[in-house]
Amino acid sequence: MSSYVIEGGRRLLGECEVQGAKNSALPILAATLLCDGKCSVHNCPDILDVGATCDILRHLGCTAERNGHTVSVDSQGASGFEIPEPLMREMRSSVIFLGAILARNGRVRLSTPGGCEIGLRPIDLHLDAMKKMGAKISEEYGHIECSAHDGLHGTNITLSFPSVGATENIMIAGSTAKGITTVVNAAREPEISDLADFLNCCGARISGAGQGTLTIEGVKKLSGCEHTVIPDRIAAATYMAAAAATGGHVRIDNIIPAHLGPVIDLFEEAGCRITTDCKSVTVAAPKLLGSVKMIRTMPYPGFPTDIHSPIAAMLTKAKGTSVIIETIFENRFKYTGELVRFGAKLRVDGRMAVIEGVPVLHGARVITPDLRGGAALMIAGLAAEGETVITDIKHIERGYESPEKTISGLSGLMRRIDNDGSE
Ligand code: EPU
């Protein structure tokens, strides 16, 4: 099993670039299935989830090639309509293929998606939307079959919760449906706007992305295009938290500061000096961070659920008590049990974590529970005195591109050890 070894207790200093957004790249790559012609998607991070998405595209009959950070997809002749269980289990966002395959082939068969175990993560909103757009759905023993042999049609959909994935599936399926689809209470995340920009570049007619009500005017077909994925705001916030937890001074380049609004406010509340320009954010951390009153995760533009775990790790050494309330996923505190091994003082009660800052953390041997929980362990390891070994790092590598290289570039000591012991 591969692992990271961290020699903690060193201030992070310098500059780093942030990768392209995982949560944009994945739905955009799924949407290429609908295009007639080749798509080149630039700034795709080199992470396991992008690899798994390309495997699904190939299984469906596309060619998908990676050249550096560009993934080129040609879906000509892709007639597959089934994603086998092992591929579905690789990641949660495999469910984004639902709308794309259904719209392309009039039929799709998949099993319940896998991914991080951070909650039940049902897909009822996705299925209800497809049903409203004319699909017939049958579910049996974890397998889902949808068909719409006469094609999908536009309709009005009001989401009971602004689900990111359901909004994406509707946008993709609605792009070539007959008529107009409106989505009320749509997700407003920047990754939704990025997907809309990609689809519009391919000839779709989507308006209102990022505003809560989306209108999708169906077109006959989509063509290929070139698109550059937006920067990863979650990875940016993770490196900000690593800088702050080590009392460091770091500039993070290739970001969109507007995507980090409530995150920047929180770092300021903890005593960091934050400066931004149009494409970067600089974190200058004090020797001792202050606690923060209360973080409540919310859909965008609220405080992102994906960032709460890195922030929790950062606050384990702050002066005073901080509280985090997780409102999006019901099981996102697994990492707290591992943080305790570093000497952190945390209590979890249902959806609330209470963190009492301690003066010192000590290196520990820990196991990655999920992607963002793994990021929290990296941060604790960097802030702790002595050696930390993090195992089961596959979860981290699903979403972060070579974090050991980014941290080393900031004078941190972090190595990746392969299964066979090689570096
Ligand atoms: N939900 C339902 N029914 C549905 C869909 C969602 O009850 O049909 C519930 C979920 O169980 C959850 C909440 O609604 O409690 C939010 O789920 P949402 O659909 O918005 O999330 P998602 O599409 O599954 C994406 C990101 C997540 C991120 C969330 C929230 C991708 C690939 N994943 O997940 O990212 O946390 O939106 O912003 O875009 C991560 O990157 O670590 C990650 C988990």
CSV table of C-alpha atoms and ligand atoms in Angstrom, one decimal:
chain,number,residue,atom,x,y,z
A,1,MET,CA,0.0,0.0,0.0
A,2,SER,CA,1.5,3.4,-1.0
A,3,SER,CA,2.0,6.0,1.7
A,4,TYR,CA,3.1,9.6,2.4
A,5,VAL,CA,5.9,10.2,4.9
A,6,ILE,CA,6.0,13.7,6.4
A,7,GLU,CA,8.6,15.3,8.6
A,8,GLY,CA,6.5,18.0,10.2
A,9,GLY,CA,7.1,21.2,12.1
A,10,ARG,CA,8.5,23.2,9.2
A,11,ARG,CA,7.0,26.5,8.0
A,12,LEU,CA,5.7,26.4,4.4
A,13,LEU,CA,7.2,29.2,2.4
A,14,GLY,CA,7.1,30.3,-1.3
A,15,GLU,CA,4.7,30.0,-4.2
A,16,CYS,CA,2.7,27.1,-5.7
A,17,GLU,CA,0.3,26.7,-8.6
A,18,VAL,CA,-3.0,25.1,-8.1
A,19,GLN,CA,-4.3,22.3,-10.4
A,20,GLY,CA,-7.5,22.4,-12.5
A,21,ALA,CA,-10.7,21.7,-10.7
A,22,LYS,CA,-11.6,18.0,-10.3
A,23,ASN,CA,-15.3,18.7,-9.9
A,24,SER,CA,-15.3,20.6,-13.2
A,25,ALA,CA,-13.1,18.3,-15.2
A,26,LEU,CA,-15.2,15.2,-14.3
A,27,PRO,CA,-18.7,16.3,-15.6
A,28,ILE,CA,-17.1,18.1,-18.5
A,29,LEU,CA,-15.3,14.9,-19.6
A,30,ALA,CA,-18.6,13.0,-19.2
A,31,ALA,CA,-20.4,15.6,-21.3
A,32,THR,CA,-17.9,15.1,-24.2
A,33,LEU,CA,-19.8,11.9,-24.9
A,34,LEU,CA,-22.6,14.0,-26.4
A,35,CYS,CA,-20.4,15.8,-28.8
A,36,ASP,CA,-20.0,15.2,-32.5
A,37,GLY,CA,-16.3,15.7,-33.1
A,38,LYS,CA,-13.2,15.9,-31.0
A,39,CYS,CA,-13.1,17.8,-27.7
A,40,SER,CA,-9.8,19.0,-26.1
A,41,VAL,CA,-10.2,19.7,-22.4
A,42,HIS,CA,-7.2,21.6,-21.0
A,43,ASN,CA,-6.1,22.0,-17.4
A,44,CYS,CA,-7.4,18.6,-16.4
A,45,PRO,CA,-5.6,17.5,-13.2
A,46,ASP,CA,-3.5,14.4,-13.2
A,47,ILE,CA,-5.6,12.5,-10.6
A,48,LEU,CA,-7.1,9.1,-10.2
A,49,ASP,CA,-10.7,10.3,-10.8
A,50,VAL,CA,-9.8,11.8,-14.2
A,51,GLY,CA,-8.1,8.5,-15.1
A,52,ALA,CA,-11.3,6.6,-14.0
A,53,THR,CA,-13.5,8.9,-16.1
A,54,CYS,CA,-11.3,8.3,-19.1
A,55,ASP,CA,-11.6,4.5,-18.5
A,56,ILE,CA,-15.4,4.9,-18.5
A,57,LEU,CA,-15.3,6.9,-21.8
A,58,ARG,CA,-13.1,4.2,-23.4
A,59,HIS,CA,-15.4,1.5,-22.2
A,60,LEU,CA,-18.3,3.3,-23.9
A,61,GLY,CA,-16.4,3.3,-27.2
A,62,CYS,CA,-14.7,6.8,-27.1
A,63,THR,CA,-11.0,7.4,-27.6
A,64,ALA,CA,-9.7,9.4,-24.6
A,65,GLU,CA,-6.0,10.4,-24.6
A,66,ARG,CA,-4.1,12.4,-22.1
A,67,ASN,CA,-1.2,14.7,-23.1
A,68,GLY,CA,0.1,16.6,-20.1
A,69,HIS,CA,-2.9,18.3,-18.7
A,70,THR,CA,-5.0,18.1,-21.8
A,71,VAL,CA,-7.5,15.2,-22.3
A,72,SER,CA,-8.7,14.8,-25.9
A,73,VAL,CA,-11.9,12.8,-26.4
A,74,ASP,CA,-13.4,11.6,-29.6
A,75,SER,CA,-16.8,10.0,-29.0
A,76,GLN,CA,-17.6,9.2,-32.7
A,77,GLY,CA,-19.0,5.7,-32.7
A,78,ALA,CA,-19.5,5.4,-28.9
A,79,SER,CA,-22.5,3.1,-28.6
A,80,GLY,CA,-21.9,1.6,-25.1
A,81,PHE,CA,-24.8,2.1,-22.8
A,82,GLU,CA,-23.7,0.2,-19.7
A,83,ILE,CA,-21.0,1.0,-17.1
A,84,PRO,CA,-19.8,-2.1,-15.3
A,85,GLU,CA,-19.9,-2.2,-11.6
A,86,PRO,CA,-16.2,-2.0,-10.9
A,87,LEU,CA,-16.0,1.2,-12.9
A,88,MET,CA,-19.0,2.6,-11.2
A,89,ARG,CA,-17.5,1.8,-7.8
A,90,GLU,CA,-14.4,3.8,-8.6
A,91,MET,CA,-16.0,7.2,-7.9
A,92,ARG,CA,-19.2,8.9,-7.1
A,93,SER,CA,-19.2,11.2,-10.2
A,94,SER,CA,-19.6,8.1,-12.4
A,95,VAL,CA,-23.3,9.0,-12.0
A,96,ILE,CA,-22.8,12.0,-14.2
A,97,PHE,CA,-22.7,9.6,-17.1
A,98,LEU,CA,-26.4,8.9,-16.5
A,99,GLY,CA,-27.6,12.0,-18.4
A,100,ALA,CA,-24.9,11.8,-21.1
A,101,ILE,CA,-25.5,8.1,-22.0
A,102,LEU,CA,-29.3,8.5,-21.9
A,103,ALA,CA,-29.2,11.5,-24.2
A,104,ARG,CA,-26.8,9.9,-26.6
A,105,ASN,CA,-28.2,6.3,-26.8
A,106,GLY,CA,-31.7,6.5,-25.4
A,107,ARG,CA,-30.8,3.8,-22.9
A,108,VAL,CA,-28.4,3.5,-19.9
A,109,ARG,CA,-27.6,0.8,-17.4
A,110,LEU,CA,-25.5,1.4,-14.3
A,111,SER,CA,-25.1,0.3,-10.8
A,112,THR,CA,-25.1,2.5,-7.7
A,113,PRO,CA,-22.0,4.7,-7.7
A,114,GLY,CA,-19.1,4.4,-5.3
A,115,GLY,CA,-16.7,7.1,-4.2
A,116,CYS,CA,-16.0,8.6,-0.8
A,117,GLU,CA,-18.1,7.2,2.1
A,118,ILE,CA,-19.1,10.5,3.5
A,119,GLY,CA,-22.8,9.8,3.7
A,120,LEU,CA,-25.6,7.8,2.0
A,121,ARG,CA,-25.5,9.9,-1.1
A,122,PRO,CA,-28.7,8.8,-2.8
A,123,ILE,CA,-29.4,9.7,-6.4
A,124,ASP,CA,-33.1,10.1,-6.2
A,125,LEU,CA,-33.0,13.7,-7.5
A,126,HIS,CA,-31.0,12.6,-10.6
A,127,LEU,CA,-33.5,9.8,-11.3
A,128,ASP,CA,-36.6,12.0,-10.6
A,129,ALA,CA,-35.3,14.6,-13.1
A,130,MET,CA,-34.7,12.0,-15.8
A,131,LYS,CA,-38.2,10.7,-15.2
A,132,LYS,CA,-39.7,14.2,-15.6
A,133,MET,CA,-37.7,14.5,-18.9
A,134,GLY,CA,-39.4,11.4,-20.2
A,135,ALA,CA,-37.2,8.5,-19.1
A,136,LYS,CA,-38.6,5.2,-17.9
A,137,ILE,CA,-36.6,3.9,-14.9
A,138,SER,CA,-36.3,0.5,-13.3
A,139,GLU,CA,-34.2,-0.3,-10.3
A,140,GLU,CA,-33.3,-3.8,-9.2
A,141,TYR,CA,-30.6,-5.0,-6.7
A,142,GLY,CA,-28.4,-2.0,-7.0
A,143,HIS,CA,-28.8,-1.8,-10.8
A,144,ILE,CA,-30.5,1.1,-12.5
A,145,GLU,CA,-31.9,0.9,-16.1
A,146,CYS,CA,-33.3,4.0,-17.8
A,147,SER,CA,-34.6,4.3,-21.3
A,148,ALA,CA,-36.0,7.1,-23.4
A,149,HIS,CA,-36.2,5.6,-26.9
A,150,ASP,CA,-38.1,8.6,-28.3
A,151,GLY,CA,-35.6,11.0,-26.8
A,152,LEU,CA,-35.8,13.2,-23.7
A,153,HIS,CA,-38.0,16.3,-23.6
A,154,GLY,CA,-37.7,19.7,-21.8
A,155,THR,CA,-39.7,20.3,-18.7
A,156,ASN,CA,-39.8,22.4,-15.5
A,157,ILE,CA,-37.8,20.9,-12.6
A,158,THR,CA,-37.7,22.2,-9.1
A,159,LEU,CA,-34.9,20.6,-7.0
A,160,SER,CA,-35.7,20.1,-3.4
A,161,PHE,CA,-32.0,20.6,-2.7
A,162,PRO,CA,-29.5,22.3,-5.0
A,163,SER,CA,-27.6,19.1,-5.7
A,164,VAL,CA,-24.5,19.7,-7.8
A,165,GLY,CA,-24.6,16.3,-9.5
A,166,ALA,CA,-28.3,16.4,-10.3
A,167,THR,CA,-28.0,19.9,-11.7
A,168,GLU,CA,-25.1,18.7,-13.9
A,169,ASN,CA,-27.0,15.6,-15.2
A,170,ILE,CA,-30.0,17.8,-16.1
A,171,MET,CA,-27.8,20.3,-17.9
A,172,ILE,CA,-26.1,17.6,-19.9
A,173,ALA,CA,-29.3,15.7,-20.7
A,174,GLY,CA,-31.3,18.9,-21.4
A,175,SER,CA,-28.7,20.2,-23.9
A,176,THR,CA,-30.0,17.9,-26.6
A,177,ALA,CA,-33.6,17.3,-25.3
A,178,LYS,CA,-36.6,18.5,-27.3
A,179,GLY,CA,-37.7,21.9,-26.0
A,180,ILE,CA,-36.8,24.0,-23.0
A,181,THR,CA,-35.8,22.7,-19.5
A,182,THR,CA,-35.8,25.0,-16.6
A,183,VAL,CA,-34.2,24.1,-13.2
A,184,VAL,CA,-35.3,26.0,-10.2
A,185,ASN,CA,-33.1,25.8,-7.1
A,186,ALA,CA,-30.2,24.7,-9.3
A,187,ALA,CA,-26.7,24.4,-7.7
A,188,ARG,CA,-24.7,27.6,-8.1
A,189,GLU,CA,-21.2,26.2,-7.7
A,190,PRO,CA,-18.5,27.7,-10.0
A,191,GLU,CA,-18.1,24.1,-11.5
A,192,ILE,CA,-21.7,24.4,-12.7
A,193,SER,CA,-20.9,27.6,-14.6
A,194,ASP,CA,-17.8,25.9,-16.0
A,195,LEU,CA,-19.8,23.0,-17.3
A,196,ALA,CA,-22.3,25.5,-18.8
A,197,ASP,CA,-19.5,27.3,-20.5
A,198,PHE,CA,-18.2,24.1,-21.9
A,199,LEU,CA,-21.6,22.9,-23.2
A,200,ASN,CA,-22.3,26.4,-24.7
A,201,CYS,CA,-19.0,26.3,-26.5
A,202,CYS,CA,-20.1,23.0,-28.0
A,203,GLY,CA,-23.4,24.7,-29.2
A,204,ALA,CA,-25.7,24.2,-26.3
A,205,ARG,CA,-28.0,27.1,-25.2
A,206,ILE,CA,-27.8,27.3,-21.4
A,207,SER,CA,-28.4,30.5,-19.5
A,208,GLY,CA,-28.6,31.4,-15.8
A,209,ALA,CA,-25.7,29.2,-14.6
A,210,GLY,CA,-24.5,30.3,-11.2
A,211,GLN,CA,-27.8,32.1,-10.5
A,212,GLY,CA,-30.1,29.4,-9.1
A,213,THR,CA,-32.5,29.2,-12.0
A,214,LEU,CA,-31.2,27.6,-15.2
A,215,THR,CA,-32.7,27.6,-18.6
A,216,ILE,CA,-31.6,25.0,-21.1
A,217,GLU,CA,-32.9,25.3,-24.7
A,218,GLY,CA,-32.4,21.9,-26.4
A,219,VAL,CA,-30.4,21.8,-29.6
A,220,LYS,CA,-30.2,19.1,-32.3
A,221,LYS,CA,-26.6,18.3,-31.7
A,222,LEU,CA,-23.4,19.4,-30.0
A,223,SER,CA,-20.1,19.7,-31.7
A,224,GLY,CA,-16.5,19.3,-30.4
A,225,CYS,CA,-14.7,22.2,-28.8
A,226,GLU,CA,-11.6,23.3,-26.8
A,227,HIS,CA,-12.1,24.3,-23.2
A,228,THR,CA,-9.9,25.1,-20.2
A,229,VAL,CA,-11.1,23.9,-16.8
A,230,ILE,CA,-11.3,26.5,-14.0
A,231,PRO,CA,-8.8,26.3,-11.1
A,232,ASP,CA,-9.5,24.0,-8.2
A,233,ARG,CA,-10.8,26.2,-5.3
A,234,ILE,CA,-10.8,23.2,-2.9
A,235,ALA,CA,-7.2,22.4,-3.6
A,236,ALA,CA,-6.3,26.1,-3.3
A,237,ALA,CA,-8.0,26.2,0.1
A,238,THR,CA,-6.2,23.0,1.2
A,239,TYR,CA,-2.8,24.6,0.5
A,240,MET,CA,-3.9,27.8,2.2
A,241,ALA,CA,-4.8,25.7,5.3
A,242,ALA,CA,-1.4,23.9,5.1
A,243,ALA,CA,0.4,27.3,5.0
A,244,ALA,CA,-1.7,28.6,7.9
A,245,ALA,CA,-1.3,25.5,10.1
A,246,THR,CA,2.5,25.7,9.8
A,247,GLY,CA,2.7,29.5,10.5
A,248,GLY,CA,3.9,29.8,6.9
A,249,HIS,CA,3.8,32.5,4.2
A,250,VAL,CA,2.6,31.1,0.8
A,251,ARG,CA,1.3,32.6,-2.5
A,252,ILE,CA,-1.0,30.3,-4.4
A,253,ASP,CA,-1.2,31.1,-8.1
A,254,ASN,CA,-3.7,30.2,-10.8
A,255,ILE,CA,-6.8,30.7,-8.7
A,256,ILE,CA,-10.0,32.8,-9.0
A,257,PRO,CA,-10.2,34.6,-5.6
A,258,ALA,CA,-13.9,35.3,-6.0
A,259,HIS,CA,-14.5,31.5,-5.7
A,260,LEU,CA,-13.0,31.6,-2.2
A,261,GLY,CA,-15.1,34.4,-0.5
A,262,PRO,CA,-16.1,32.7,2.8
A,263,VAL,CA,-12.9,30.8,2.9
A,264,ILE,CA,-10.8,34.0,2.8
A,265,ASP,CA,-13.0,35.5,5.6
A,266,LEU,CA,-12.3,32.5,7.8
A,267,PHE,CA,-8.5,32.7,7.4
A,268,GLU,CA,-8.7,36.4,8.3
A,269,GLU,CA,-10.8,35.5,11.4
A,270,ALA,CA,-8.1,33.0,12.4
A,271,GLY,CA,-5.5,35.8,12.3
A,272,CYS,CA,-3.9,35.3,8.8
A,273,ARG,CA,-3.1,38.3,6.6
A,274,ILE,CA,-4.6,37.6,3.2
A,275,THR,CA,-3.8,39.5,0.0
A,276,THR,CA,-5.3,38.7,-3.4
A,277,ASP,CA,-4.7,39.9,-6.9
A,278,CYS,CA,-6.7,38.8,-9.9
A,279,LYS,CA,-5.1,35.3,-10.1
A,280,SER,CA,-3.5,34.6,-6.7
A,281,VAL,CA,-4.0,34.6,-3.0
A,282,THR,CA,-1.2,35.0,-0.4
A,283,VAL,CA,-1.5,33.7,3.1
A,284,ALA,CA,0.7,35.1,5.8
A,285,ALA,CA,0.0,33.2,9.0
A,286,PRO,CA,0.7,34.3,12.6
A,287,LYS,CA,2.9,32.1,14.9
A,288,LEU,CA,-0.3,31.1,16.7
A,289,LEU,CA,-3.6,31.0,14.9
A,290,GLY,CA,-6.8,32.1,16.6
A,291,SER,CA,-9.9,29.9,16.9
A,292,VAL,CA,-13.0,30.7,14.8
A,293,LYS,CA,-16.5,31.1,16.2
A,294,MET,CA,-18.5,28.8,14.0
A,295,ILE,CA,-18.2,27.3,10.5
A,296,ARG,CA,-21.5,26.0,9.0
A,297,THR,CA,-21.1,24.3,5.6
A,298,MET,CA,-23.6,25.3,3.0
A,299,PRO,CA,-24.2,25.0,-0.8
A,300,TYR,CA,-22.3,27.7,-2.8
A,301,PRO,CA,-21.8,30.6,-2.2
A,302,GLY,CA,-21.8,29.4,1.4
A,303,PHE,CA,-18.8,27.7,3.1
A,304,PRO,CA,-17.9,24.6,1.1
A,305,THR,CA,-18.3,21.2,2.7
A,306,ASP,CA,-15.2,20.0,0.9
A,307,ILE,CA,-13.0,22.4,2.8
A,308,HIS,CA,-14.2,21.8,6.3
A,309,SER,CA,-11.8,18.9,7.1
A,310,PRO,CA,-8.6,20.7,6.0
A,311,ILE,CA,-9.8,23.7,8.1
A,312,ALA,CA,-10.5,21.4,11.1
A,313,ALA,CA,-6.9,20.1,10.9
A,314,MET,CA,-5.6,23.7,10.8
A,315,LEU,CA,-7.7,24.7,13.9
A,316,THR,CA,-6.4,21.8,16.0
A,317,LYS,CA,-3.4,24.1,16.9
A,318,ALA,CA,-5.3,27.4,17.2
A,319,LYS,CA,-5.7,29.2,20.5
A,320,GLY,CA,-9.2,28.5,21.8
A,321,THR,CA,-12.2,26.5,20.7
A,322,SER,CA,-13.7,26.3,17.2
A,323,VAL,CA,-17.0,24.7,16.1
A,324,ILE,CA,-17.8,23.2,12.7
A,325,ILE,CA,-21.3,22.2,11.7
A,326,GLU,CA,-21.5,20.0,8.6
A,327,THR,CA,-24.9,20.4,6.9
A,328,ILE,CA,-24.3,18.7,3.5
A,329,PHE,CA,-23.0,15.2,4.2
A,330,GLU,CA,-24.0,13.2,7.3
A,331,ASN,CA,-20.8,11.2,7.7
A,332,ARG,CA,-17.9,13.6,7.0
A,333,PHE,CA,-16.2,13.5,10.4
A,334,LYS,CA,-14.4,10.1,10.1
A,335,TYR,CA,-11.1,11.8,9.9
A,336,THR,CA,-11.4,13.3,13.4
A,337,GLY,CA,-10.7,9.9,14.9
A,338,GLU,CA,-7.3,10.0,13.1
A,339,LEU,CA,-6.6,13.6,14.1
A,340,VAL,CA,-6.8,12.5,17.7
A,341,ARG,CA,-3.7,10.3,17.1
A,342,PHE,CA,-1.7,13.5,16.6
A,343,GLY,CA,-2.8,14.7,20.0
A,344,ALA,CA,-5.6,16.9,18.7
A,345,LYS,CA,-8.6,17.5,21.0
A,346,LEU,CA,-11.9,17.1,19.2
A,347,ARG,CA,-15.4,16.0,20.0
A,348,VAL,CA,-18.0,15.1,17.5
A,349,ASP,CA,-21.7,15.2,18.3
A,350,GLY,CA,-23.9,14.3,15.3
A,351,ARG,CA,-23.2,16.9,12.6
A,352,MET,CA,-21.1,19.1,14.9
A,353,ALA,CA,-17.4,19.0,15.7
A,354,VAL,CA,-15.9,21.0,18.6
A,355,ILE,CA,-12.1,21.6,18.3
A,356,GLU,CA,-10.1,22.7,21.3
A,357,GLY,CA,-6.7,24.0,20.2
A,358,VAL,CA,-3.6,22.3,21.7
A,359,PRO,CA,-0.1,23.9,21.7
A,360,VAL,CA,1.6,20.9,20.0
A,361,LEU,CA,0.7,18.0,17.7
A,362,HIS,CA,2.9,14.9,17.5
A,363,GLY,CA,3.6,12.9,14.3
A,364,ALA,CA,1.5,9.8,14.0
A,365,ARG,CA,0.7,6.7,11.8
A,366,VAL,CA,-2.7,7.3,10.3
A,367,ILE,CA,-5.1,5.9,7.6
A,368,THR,CA,-6.8,8.0,5.0
A,369,PRO,CA,-10.6,7.7,5.5
A,370,ASP,CA,-11.7,9.7,2.4
A,371,LEU,CA,-10.4,12.3,0.0
A,372,ARG,CA,-10.8,15.5,2.0
A,373,GLY,CA,-10.3,13.7,5.3
A,374,GLY,CA,-6.9,12.6,3.8
A,375,ALA,CA,-6.1,16.3,3.1
A,376,ALA,CA,-6.8,17.0,6.8
A,377,LEU,CA,-4.2,14.3,7.8
A,378,MET,CA,-1.6,15.8,5.5
A,379,ILE,CA,-2.1,19.2,7.1
A,380,ALA,CA,-1.9,17.8,10.6
A,381,GLY,CA,1.3,15.9,9.6
A,382,LEU,CA,2.9,19.1,8.4
A,383,ALA,CA,1.9,21.0,11.5
A,384,ALA,CA,3.0,18.2,13.9
A,385,GLU,CA,6.5,17.6,15.4
A,386,GLY,CA,8.2,14.5,14.1
A,387,GLU,CA,7.4,11.9,11.5
A,388,THR,CA,3.9,11.1,10.2
A,389,VAL,CA,3.0,8.2,8.0
A,390,ILE,CA,-0.3,8.3,6.1
A,391,THR,CA,-1.5,5.1,4.4
A,392,ASP,CA,-4.3,4.3,2.0
A,393,ILE,CA,-3.4,7.4,0.0
A,394,LYS,CA,-5.4,6.3,-3.0
A,395,HIS,CA,-8.2,8.4,-1.6
A,396,ILE,CA,-6.0,11.5,-1.6
A,397,GLU,CA,-4.7,10.8,-5.1
A,398,ARG,CA,-8.3,10.7,-6.4
A,399,GLY,CA,-8.4,14.4,-6.0
A,400,TYR,CA,-5.0,16.0,-5.4
A,401,GLU,CA,-2.3,16.0,-8.1
A,402,SER,CA,1.1,15.0,-6.6
A,403,PRO,CA,0.6,16.9,-3.3
A,404,GLU,CA,4.1,15.7,-2.2
A,405,LYS,CA,5.6,17.8,-5.0
A,406,THR,CA,3.6,20.9,-4.2
A,407,ILE,CA,4.5,20.6,-0.5
A,408,SER,CA,8.2,20.0,-1.3
A,409,GLY,CA,8.2,23.1,-3.5
A,410,LEU,CA,7.1,25.0,-0.4
A,411,SER,CA,10.1,23.7,1.7
A,412,GLY,CA,7.9,21.1,3.4
A,413,LEU,CA,9.3,17.6,3.8
A,414,MET,CA,6.8,15.1,2.3
A,415,ARG,CA,7.6,11.9,0.3
A,416,ARG,CA,5.5,9.4,-1.4
A,417,ILE,CA,6.5,5.8,-0.9
A,418,ASP,CA,5.2,3.3,-3.4
A,419,ASN,CA,3.8,-0.2,-2.6
A,420,ASP,CA,7.2,-1.8,-3.3
A,421,GLY,CA,9.1,0.7,-1.0
A,422,SER,CA,10.5,2.8,-3.8
A,423,GLU,CA,10.1,6.6,-3.9
B,1,EPU,N1,-28.5,14.3,-2.4
B,1,EPU,C1,-29.7,13.6,-2.3
B,1,EPU,N2,-30.2,13.1,-3.5
B,1,EPU,C2,-29.6,13.2,-4.7
B,1,EPU,C3,-28.4,14.0,-4.8
B,1,EPU,C4,-27.9,14.5,-3.6
B,1,EPU,O1,-30.2,13.4,-1.2
B,1,EPU,O2,-30.2,12.7,-5.7
B,1,EPU,C5,-27.9,14.8,-1.2
B,1,EPU,C6,-26.6,14.1,-0.9
B,1,EPU,O3,-26.7,12.9,-0.2
B,1,EPU,C7,-25.9,15.2,-0.1
B,1,EPU,C8,-26.4,16.5,-0.7
B,1,EPU,O4,-27.6,16.2,-1.4
B,1,EPU,O5,-26.2,15.1,1.3
B,1,EPU,C9,-25.4,17.2,-1.6
B,1,EPU,O6,-25.1,16.3,-2.7
B,1,EPU,P1,-24.7,16.9,-4.2
B,1,EPU,O7,-25.5,16.2,-5.2
B,1,EPU,O8,-24.8,18.4,-4.2
B,1,EPU,O9,-23.2,16.5,-4.2
B,1,EPU,P2,-22.5,15.6,-5.3
B,1,EPU,O10,-22.8,16.0,-6.7
B,1,EPU,O11,-22.6,14.2,-5.0
B,1,EPU,C10,-20.4,17.2,-5.5
B,1,EPU,C11,-19.0,17.1,-5.4
B,1,EPU,C12,-18.6,16.9,-4.0
B,1,EPU,C13,-19.1,18.0,-3.1
B,1,EPU,C14,-20.6,18.2,-3.3
B,1,EPU,C15,-21.2,19.4,-2.6
B,1,EPU,C16,-18.3,16.2,-7.5
B,1,EPU,C17,-17.7,15.1,-8.3
B,1,EPU,N3,-18.5,16.0,-6.2
B,1,EPU,O12,-21.0,16.0,-5.0
B,1,EPU,O13,-17.2,16.8,-3.9
B,1,EPU,O14,-18.8,17.8,-1.8
B,1,EPU,O15,-20.9,18.3,-4.7
B,1,EPU,O16,-20.5,20.6,-3.0
B,1,EPU,O17,-18.6,17.3,-8.1
B,1,EPU,C18,-15.1,16.2,-3.1
B,1,EPU,O18,-14.6,16.8,-4.1
B,1,EPU,O19,-14.4,15.7,-2.1
B,1,EPU,C19,-16.5,16.0,-3.1
B,1,EPU,C20,-17.1,15.1,-2.3
